[in-house]
Coordinates of C-alpha atoms and ligand atoms in Angstrom, one line a residue:
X1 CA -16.6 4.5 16.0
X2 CA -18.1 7.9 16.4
X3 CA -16.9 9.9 19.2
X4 CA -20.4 10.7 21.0
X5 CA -22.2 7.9 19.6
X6 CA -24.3 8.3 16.8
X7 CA -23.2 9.8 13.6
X8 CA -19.5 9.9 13.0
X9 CA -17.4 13.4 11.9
X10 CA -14.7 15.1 11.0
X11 CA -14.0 15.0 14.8
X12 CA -13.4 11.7 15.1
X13 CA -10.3 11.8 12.5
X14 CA -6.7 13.6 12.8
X15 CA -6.1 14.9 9.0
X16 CA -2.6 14.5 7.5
X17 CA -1.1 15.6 4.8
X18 CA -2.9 16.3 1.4
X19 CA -2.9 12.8 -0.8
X20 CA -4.5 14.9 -3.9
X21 CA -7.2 16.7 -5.9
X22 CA -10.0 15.0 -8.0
X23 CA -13.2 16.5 -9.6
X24 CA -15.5 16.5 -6.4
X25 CA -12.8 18.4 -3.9
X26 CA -9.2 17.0 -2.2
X27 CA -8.3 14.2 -0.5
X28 CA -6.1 13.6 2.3
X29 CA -4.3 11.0 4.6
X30 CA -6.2 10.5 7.5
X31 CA -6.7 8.3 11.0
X32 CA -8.9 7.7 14.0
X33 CA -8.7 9.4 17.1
X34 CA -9.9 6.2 18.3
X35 CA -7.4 3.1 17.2
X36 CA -5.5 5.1 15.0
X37 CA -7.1 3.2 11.8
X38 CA -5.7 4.7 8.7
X39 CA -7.9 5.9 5.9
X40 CA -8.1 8.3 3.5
X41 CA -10.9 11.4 3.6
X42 CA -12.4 12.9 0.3
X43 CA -13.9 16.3 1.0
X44 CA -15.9 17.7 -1.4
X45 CA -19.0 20.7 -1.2
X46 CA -22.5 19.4 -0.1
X47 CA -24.3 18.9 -3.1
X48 CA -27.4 21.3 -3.6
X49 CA -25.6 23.8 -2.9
X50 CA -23.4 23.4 -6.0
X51 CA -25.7 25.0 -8.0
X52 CA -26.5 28.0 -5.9
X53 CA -22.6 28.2 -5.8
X54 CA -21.9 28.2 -9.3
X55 CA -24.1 31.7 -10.0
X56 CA -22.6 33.6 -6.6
X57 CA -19.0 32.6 -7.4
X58 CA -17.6 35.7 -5.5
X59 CA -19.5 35.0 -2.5
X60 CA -18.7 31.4 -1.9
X61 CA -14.8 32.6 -3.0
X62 CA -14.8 34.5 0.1
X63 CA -16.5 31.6 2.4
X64 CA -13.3 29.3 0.4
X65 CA -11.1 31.3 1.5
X66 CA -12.3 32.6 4.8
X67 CA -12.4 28.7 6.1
X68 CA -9.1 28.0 4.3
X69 CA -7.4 31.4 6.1
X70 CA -9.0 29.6 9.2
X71 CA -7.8 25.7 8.5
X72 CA -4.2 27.6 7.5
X73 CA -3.6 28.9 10.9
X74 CA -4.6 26.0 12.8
X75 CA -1.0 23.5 12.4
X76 CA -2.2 20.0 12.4
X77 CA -0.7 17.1 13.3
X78 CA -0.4 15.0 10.0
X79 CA 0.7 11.6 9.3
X80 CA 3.3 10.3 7.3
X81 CA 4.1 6.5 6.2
X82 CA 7.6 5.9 7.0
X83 CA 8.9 1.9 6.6
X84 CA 5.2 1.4 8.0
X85 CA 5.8 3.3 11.4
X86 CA 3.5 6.1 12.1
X87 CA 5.5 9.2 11.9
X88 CA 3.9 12.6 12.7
X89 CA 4.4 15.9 11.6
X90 CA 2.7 19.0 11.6
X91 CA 2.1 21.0 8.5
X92 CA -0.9 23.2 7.3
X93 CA -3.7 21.8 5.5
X94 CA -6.4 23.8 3.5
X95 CA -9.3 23.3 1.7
X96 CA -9.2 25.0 -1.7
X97 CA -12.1 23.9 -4.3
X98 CA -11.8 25.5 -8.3
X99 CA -14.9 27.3 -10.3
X100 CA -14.1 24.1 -12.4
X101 CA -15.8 21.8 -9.9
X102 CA -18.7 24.1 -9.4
X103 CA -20.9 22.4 -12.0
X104 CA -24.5 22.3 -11.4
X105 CA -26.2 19.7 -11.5
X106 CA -24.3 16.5 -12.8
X107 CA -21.7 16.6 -9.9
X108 CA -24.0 16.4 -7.1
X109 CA -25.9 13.4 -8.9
X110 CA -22.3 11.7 -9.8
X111 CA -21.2 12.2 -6.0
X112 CA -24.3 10.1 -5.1
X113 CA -23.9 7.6 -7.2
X114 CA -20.5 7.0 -6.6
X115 CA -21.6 6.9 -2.7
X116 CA -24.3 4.5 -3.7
X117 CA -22.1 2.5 -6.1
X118 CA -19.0 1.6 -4.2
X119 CA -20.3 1.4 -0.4
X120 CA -21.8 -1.6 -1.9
X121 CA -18.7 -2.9 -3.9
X122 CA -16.4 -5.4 -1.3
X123 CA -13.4 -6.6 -3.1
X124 CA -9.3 -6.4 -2.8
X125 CA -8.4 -4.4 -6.4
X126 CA -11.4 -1.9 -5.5
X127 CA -10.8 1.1 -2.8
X128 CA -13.5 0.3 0.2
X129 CA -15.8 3.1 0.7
X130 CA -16.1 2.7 4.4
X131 CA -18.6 5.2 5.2
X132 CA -19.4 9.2 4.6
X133 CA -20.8 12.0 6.4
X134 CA -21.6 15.6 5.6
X135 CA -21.6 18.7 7.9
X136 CA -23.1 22.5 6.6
X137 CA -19.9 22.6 4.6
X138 CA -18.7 20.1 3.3
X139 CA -19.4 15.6 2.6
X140 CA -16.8 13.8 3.7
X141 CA -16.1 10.4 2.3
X142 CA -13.8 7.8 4.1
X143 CA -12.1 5.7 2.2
X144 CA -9.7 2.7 1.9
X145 CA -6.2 4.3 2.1
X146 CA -3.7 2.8 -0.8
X147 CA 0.0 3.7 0.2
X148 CA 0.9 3.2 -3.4
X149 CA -0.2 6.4 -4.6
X150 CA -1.4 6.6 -8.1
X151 CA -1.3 4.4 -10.9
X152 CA -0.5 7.1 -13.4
X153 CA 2.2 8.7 -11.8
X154 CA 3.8 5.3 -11.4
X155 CA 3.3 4.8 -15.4
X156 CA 4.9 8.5 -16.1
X157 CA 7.5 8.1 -13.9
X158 CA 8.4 4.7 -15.4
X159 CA 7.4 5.6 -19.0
X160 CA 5.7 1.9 -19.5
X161 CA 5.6 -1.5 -17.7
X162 CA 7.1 -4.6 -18.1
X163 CA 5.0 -7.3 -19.6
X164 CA 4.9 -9.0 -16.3
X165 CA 4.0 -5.8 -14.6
X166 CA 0.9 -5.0 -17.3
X167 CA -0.1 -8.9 -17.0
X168 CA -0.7 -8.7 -13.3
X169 CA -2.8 -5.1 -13.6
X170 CA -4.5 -6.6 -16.3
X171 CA -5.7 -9.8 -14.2
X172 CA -6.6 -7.9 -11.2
X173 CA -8.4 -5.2 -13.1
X174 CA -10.3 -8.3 -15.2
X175 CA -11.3 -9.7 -11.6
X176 CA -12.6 -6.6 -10.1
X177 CA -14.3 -5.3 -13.1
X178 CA -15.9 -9.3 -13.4
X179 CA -16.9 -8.6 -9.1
X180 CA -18.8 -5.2 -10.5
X181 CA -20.4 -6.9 -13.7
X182 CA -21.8 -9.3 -11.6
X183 CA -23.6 -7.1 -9.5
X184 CA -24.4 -5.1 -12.6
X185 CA -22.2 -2.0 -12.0
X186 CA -20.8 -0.6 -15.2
X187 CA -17.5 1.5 -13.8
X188 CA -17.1 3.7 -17.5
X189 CA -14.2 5.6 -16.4
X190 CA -11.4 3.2 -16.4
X191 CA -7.8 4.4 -16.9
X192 CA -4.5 5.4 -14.7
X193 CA -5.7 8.4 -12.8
X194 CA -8.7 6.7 -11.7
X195 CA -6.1 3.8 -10.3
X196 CA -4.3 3.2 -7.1
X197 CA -1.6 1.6 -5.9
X198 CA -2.4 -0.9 -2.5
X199 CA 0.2 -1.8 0.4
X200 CA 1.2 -5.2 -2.1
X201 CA 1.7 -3.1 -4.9
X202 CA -1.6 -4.4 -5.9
X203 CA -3.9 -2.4 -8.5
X204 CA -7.0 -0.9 -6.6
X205 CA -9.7 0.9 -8.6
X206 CA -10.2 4.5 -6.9
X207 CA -12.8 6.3 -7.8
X208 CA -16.5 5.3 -9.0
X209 CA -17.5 9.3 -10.1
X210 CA -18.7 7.9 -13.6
X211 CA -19.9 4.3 -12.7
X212 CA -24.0 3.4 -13.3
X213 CA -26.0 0.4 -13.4
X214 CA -26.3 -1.3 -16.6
X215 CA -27.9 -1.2 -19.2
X216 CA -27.5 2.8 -19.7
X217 CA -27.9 5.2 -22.0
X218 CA -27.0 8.1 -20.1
X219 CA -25.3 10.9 -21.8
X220 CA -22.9 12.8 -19.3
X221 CA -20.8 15.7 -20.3
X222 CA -18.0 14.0 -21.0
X223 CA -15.1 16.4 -19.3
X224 CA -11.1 15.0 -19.6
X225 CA -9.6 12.4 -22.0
X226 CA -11.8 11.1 -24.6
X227 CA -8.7 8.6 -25.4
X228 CA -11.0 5.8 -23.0
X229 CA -14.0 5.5 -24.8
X230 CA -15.5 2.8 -26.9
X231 CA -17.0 4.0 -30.2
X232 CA -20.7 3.2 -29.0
X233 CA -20.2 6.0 -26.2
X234 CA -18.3 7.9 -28.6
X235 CA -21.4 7.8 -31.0
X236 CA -23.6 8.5 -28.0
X237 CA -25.2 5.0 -28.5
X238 CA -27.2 2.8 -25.6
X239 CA -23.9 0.7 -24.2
X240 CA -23.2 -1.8 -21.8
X241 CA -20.9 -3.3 -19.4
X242 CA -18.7 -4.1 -22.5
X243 CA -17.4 -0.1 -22.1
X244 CA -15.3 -1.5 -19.7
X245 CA -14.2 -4.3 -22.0
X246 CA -12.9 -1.6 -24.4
X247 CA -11.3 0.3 -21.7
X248 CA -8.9 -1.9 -20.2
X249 CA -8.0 -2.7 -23.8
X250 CA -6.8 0.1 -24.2
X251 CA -5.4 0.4 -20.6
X252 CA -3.9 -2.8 -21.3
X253 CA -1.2 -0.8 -24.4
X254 CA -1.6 2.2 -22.2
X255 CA 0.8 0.0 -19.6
X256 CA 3.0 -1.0 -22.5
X257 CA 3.5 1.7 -24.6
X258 CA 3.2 4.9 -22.8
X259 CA 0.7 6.5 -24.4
X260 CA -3.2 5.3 -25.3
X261 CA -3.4 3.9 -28.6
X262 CA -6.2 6.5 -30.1
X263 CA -4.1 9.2 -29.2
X264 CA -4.1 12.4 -31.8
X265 CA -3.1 15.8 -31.5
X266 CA -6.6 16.8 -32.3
X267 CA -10.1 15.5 -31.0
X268 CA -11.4 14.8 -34.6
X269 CA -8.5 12.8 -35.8
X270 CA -9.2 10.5 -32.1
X271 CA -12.7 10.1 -32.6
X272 CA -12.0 8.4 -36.2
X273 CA -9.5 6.6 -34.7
X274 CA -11.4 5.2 -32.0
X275 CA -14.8 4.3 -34.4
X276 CA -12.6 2.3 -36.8
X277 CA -10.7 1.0 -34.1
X278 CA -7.5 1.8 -35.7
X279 CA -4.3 1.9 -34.3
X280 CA -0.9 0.5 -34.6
X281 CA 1.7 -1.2 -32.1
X282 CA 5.2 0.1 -31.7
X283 CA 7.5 -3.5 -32.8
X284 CA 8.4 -4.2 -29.5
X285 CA 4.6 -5.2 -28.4
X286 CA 4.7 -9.0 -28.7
X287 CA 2.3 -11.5 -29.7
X288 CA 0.5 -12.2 -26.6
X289 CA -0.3 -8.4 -25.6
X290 CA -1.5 -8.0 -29.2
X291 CA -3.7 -10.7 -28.9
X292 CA -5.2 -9.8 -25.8
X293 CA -5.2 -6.2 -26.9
X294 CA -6.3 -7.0 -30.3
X295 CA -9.9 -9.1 -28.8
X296 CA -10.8 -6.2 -26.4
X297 CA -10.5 -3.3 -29.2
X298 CA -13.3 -4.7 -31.4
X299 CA -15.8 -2.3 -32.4
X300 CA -19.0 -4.7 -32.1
X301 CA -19.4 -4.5 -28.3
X302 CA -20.6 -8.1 -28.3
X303 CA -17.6 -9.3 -30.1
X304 CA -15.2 -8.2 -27.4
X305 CA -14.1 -11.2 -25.2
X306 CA -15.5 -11.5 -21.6
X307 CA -13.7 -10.5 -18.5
X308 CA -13.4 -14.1 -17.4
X309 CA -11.1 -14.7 -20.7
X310 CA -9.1 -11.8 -19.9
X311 CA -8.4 -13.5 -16.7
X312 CA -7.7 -16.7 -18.0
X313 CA -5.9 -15.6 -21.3
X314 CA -2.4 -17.2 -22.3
X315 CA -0.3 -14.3 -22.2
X316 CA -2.3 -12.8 -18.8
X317 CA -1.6 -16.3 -17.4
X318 CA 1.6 -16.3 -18.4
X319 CA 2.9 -12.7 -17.1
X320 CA 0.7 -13.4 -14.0
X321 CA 2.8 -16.6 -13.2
X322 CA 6.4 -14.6 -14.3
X323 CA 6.0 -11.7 -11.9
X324 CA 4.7 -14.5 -9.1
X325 CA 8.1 -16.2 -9.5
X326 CA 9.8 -12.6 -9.4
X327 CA 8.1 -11.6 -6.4
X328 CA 9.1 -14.9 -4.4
X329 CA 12.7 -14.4 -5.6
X330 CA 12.7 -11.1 -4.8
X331 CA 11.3 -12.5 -1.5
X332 CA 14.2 -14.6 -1.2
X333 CA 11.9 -18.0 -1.2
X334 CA 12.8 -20.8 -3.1
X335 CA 9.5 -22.6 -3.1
X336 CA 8.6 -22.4 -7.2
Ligands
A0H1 C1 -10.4 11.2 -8.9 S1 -9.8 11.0 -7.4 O1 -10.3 12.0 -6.5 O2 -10.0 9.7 -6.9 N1 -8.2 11.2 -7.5 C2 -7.7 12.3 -6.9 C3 -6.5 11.9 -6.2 C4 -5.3 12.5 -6.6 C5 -4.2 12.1 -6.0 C6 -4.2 11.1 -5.0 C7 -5.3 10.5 -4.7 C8 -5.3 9.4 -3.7 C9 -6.5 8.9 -3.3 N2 -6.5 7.9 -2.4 C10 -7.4 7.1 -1.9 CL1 -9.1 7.3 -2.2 C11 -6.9 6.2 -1.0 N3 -5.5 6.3 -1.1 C12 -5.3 7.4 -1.9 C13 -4.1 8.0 -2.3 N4 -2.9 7.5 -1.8 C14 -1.6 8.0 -2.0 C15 -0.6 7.4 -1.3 C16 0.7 7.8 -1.4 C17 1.0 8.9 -2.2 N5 2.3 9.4 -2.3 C18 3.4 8.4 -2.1 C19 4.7 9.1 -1.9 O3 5.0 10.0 -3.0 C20 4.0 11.0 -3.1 C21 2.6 10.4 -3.3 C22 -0.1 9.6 -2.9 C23 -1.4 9.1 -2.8 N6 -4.1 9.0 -3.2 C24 -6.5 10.9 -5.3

């Protein structure tokens, strides 16, 4: 609730410590003055001034760095998760944005849509965009805090997931992509680092940057991995929802192997990869992931199956069912 009525700001919240960096600014651990209501807060640069920004570079450097040298002195009181108590300590916090995010243009249009996109999307395996504000500075968005951290520092610190472990992301990202579908939201970004990790150790998808409404055929400049994407985006054809199909396909071997399965050492050498659809599974990749895997990495986007058979899919069924009975022994409950 805003402190003076009206609007809510930056005022309203204590900022904790830094959670990470993503293409629009940083984001940090944050709560309420009022209830103590932990969330997390993306700050990223107004847009229109983006632009302007991006041919002055050494005058905004100084404004950067003038209101970081000012954030650095103040100490603030941040808040760390500790066995679910609120802990606080103090440390600085600073706001430091890279040239790289100074794109004209496309980021300010992305940051909107991603605004527009998920305040509208209300479901558990998506992060909750509760509400945003801006100030001469900066845009603020408040989000859905996942103590979990991030899906793909989970999957390098663990090398790959168990079967059980994949079947359960696999089912929850199937159910949240099907929510999005339905109200014709194409996400087009899906893999780890745009994942999180909820207070269940439940998958929650994080970040909307590169979602539209379907159909589209909007051409972005494509920045990061190109390991993602489906060989109609590839071949900069109209696509459809069915991007997302191919995506947590290849998610899916992501989670098992370790590595995406279109990965090459040079660009070229993924692009035929990913337009034939070719790729091969390490021995240890059974039946039922290959099968599941093998009906989502089909080049004809009508040809891949639907979300709701991912969901309902033997082997998804099956892991789903295995890490339930995991959890409740883990839980100590006998009930099967
Ligand atoms: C493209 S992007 O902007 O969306 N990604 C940039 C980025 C980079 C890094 C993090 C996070 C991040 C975002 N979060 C949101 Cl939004 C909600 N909770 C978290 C959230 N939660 C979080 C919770 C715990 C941890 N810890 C746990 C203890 O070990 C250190 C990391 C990190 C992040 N993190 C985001």
């Amino acid at each position: 609730t805003p402190d003076k009525g009206g609007k809510m700001s930056i005022k309203d919240f204590e900022i904790g410590r830094p959670l990470g960096k993503g293409k629009f600014g940083s984001v940090y651990l944050a709560r309420t003055k009022t209830g103590f209501f932990h969330c997390a807060v993306k700050v990223s640069l107004p847009t229109g001034t983006l632009s302007k920004c991006a041919l002055m570079p050494w005058l905004f450097w100084d404004k950067i760095f003038e209101s970081a040298r000012q954030m650095n002195g103040v100490q603030w009181s941040a808040l760390a998760y500790a066995d679910n108590q609120l802990s606080t300590v103090s440390i600085p916090i600073f706001q430091v944005l890279f040239k790289s995010q100074l794109i004209s243009g496309s980021v300010e249009h992305q940051l909107e849509r991603e605004i527009e996109i998920q305040s509208h999307l209300h479901h558990p395996n998506i992060i909750r965009l509760y509400t945003y504000f801006w100030d001469a500075k900066k845009i603020y968005l408040v989000l859905e805090y996942a103590p979990g951290g991030e899906m793909y520092k989970k999957l390098t610190t663990e090398r790959r997931f168990s079967e059980p472990t994949a079947g359960k992301y696999m089912y929850e990202i199937a159910d949240a992509l099907s929510y999005c579908h339905r109200k014709n939201v194409i996400h087009r970004d899906i893999k780890p680092e745009n994942l999180l990790i909820g207070t269940l150790g439940e998958l929650k998808i994080g970040d909307f940057g590169w979602s539209v409404h379907a159909p589209s055929n909007k051409r972005q400049t494509m920045c990061g991995t190109m390991d993602y994407l489906p060989p109609e985006m590839v071949q900069g054809m109209a696509h459809s929802d069915a991007v997302d199909l191919w995506a947590i396909g290849v998610l899916c071997y992501e989670f098992l192997v370790g590595n995406p399965p279109f990965e090459h050492e040079n660009q070229g050498d993924t692009y035929s990869a990913i337009k034939e659809a070719k790729f091969d599974y390490p021995d240890y990749i059974k039946k039922g992931a290959r099968d599941l895997i093998g009906k989502l990495l089909v080049i004809d986007p009508k040809k891949r199956i639907s979300l709701e058979q991912v969901k309902t899919h033997y082997w998804v069924e099956m892991m789903v069912e295995t890490r339930r009975r995991a959890e409740q022994r883990e839980a100590g409950g006998t009930k099967t």
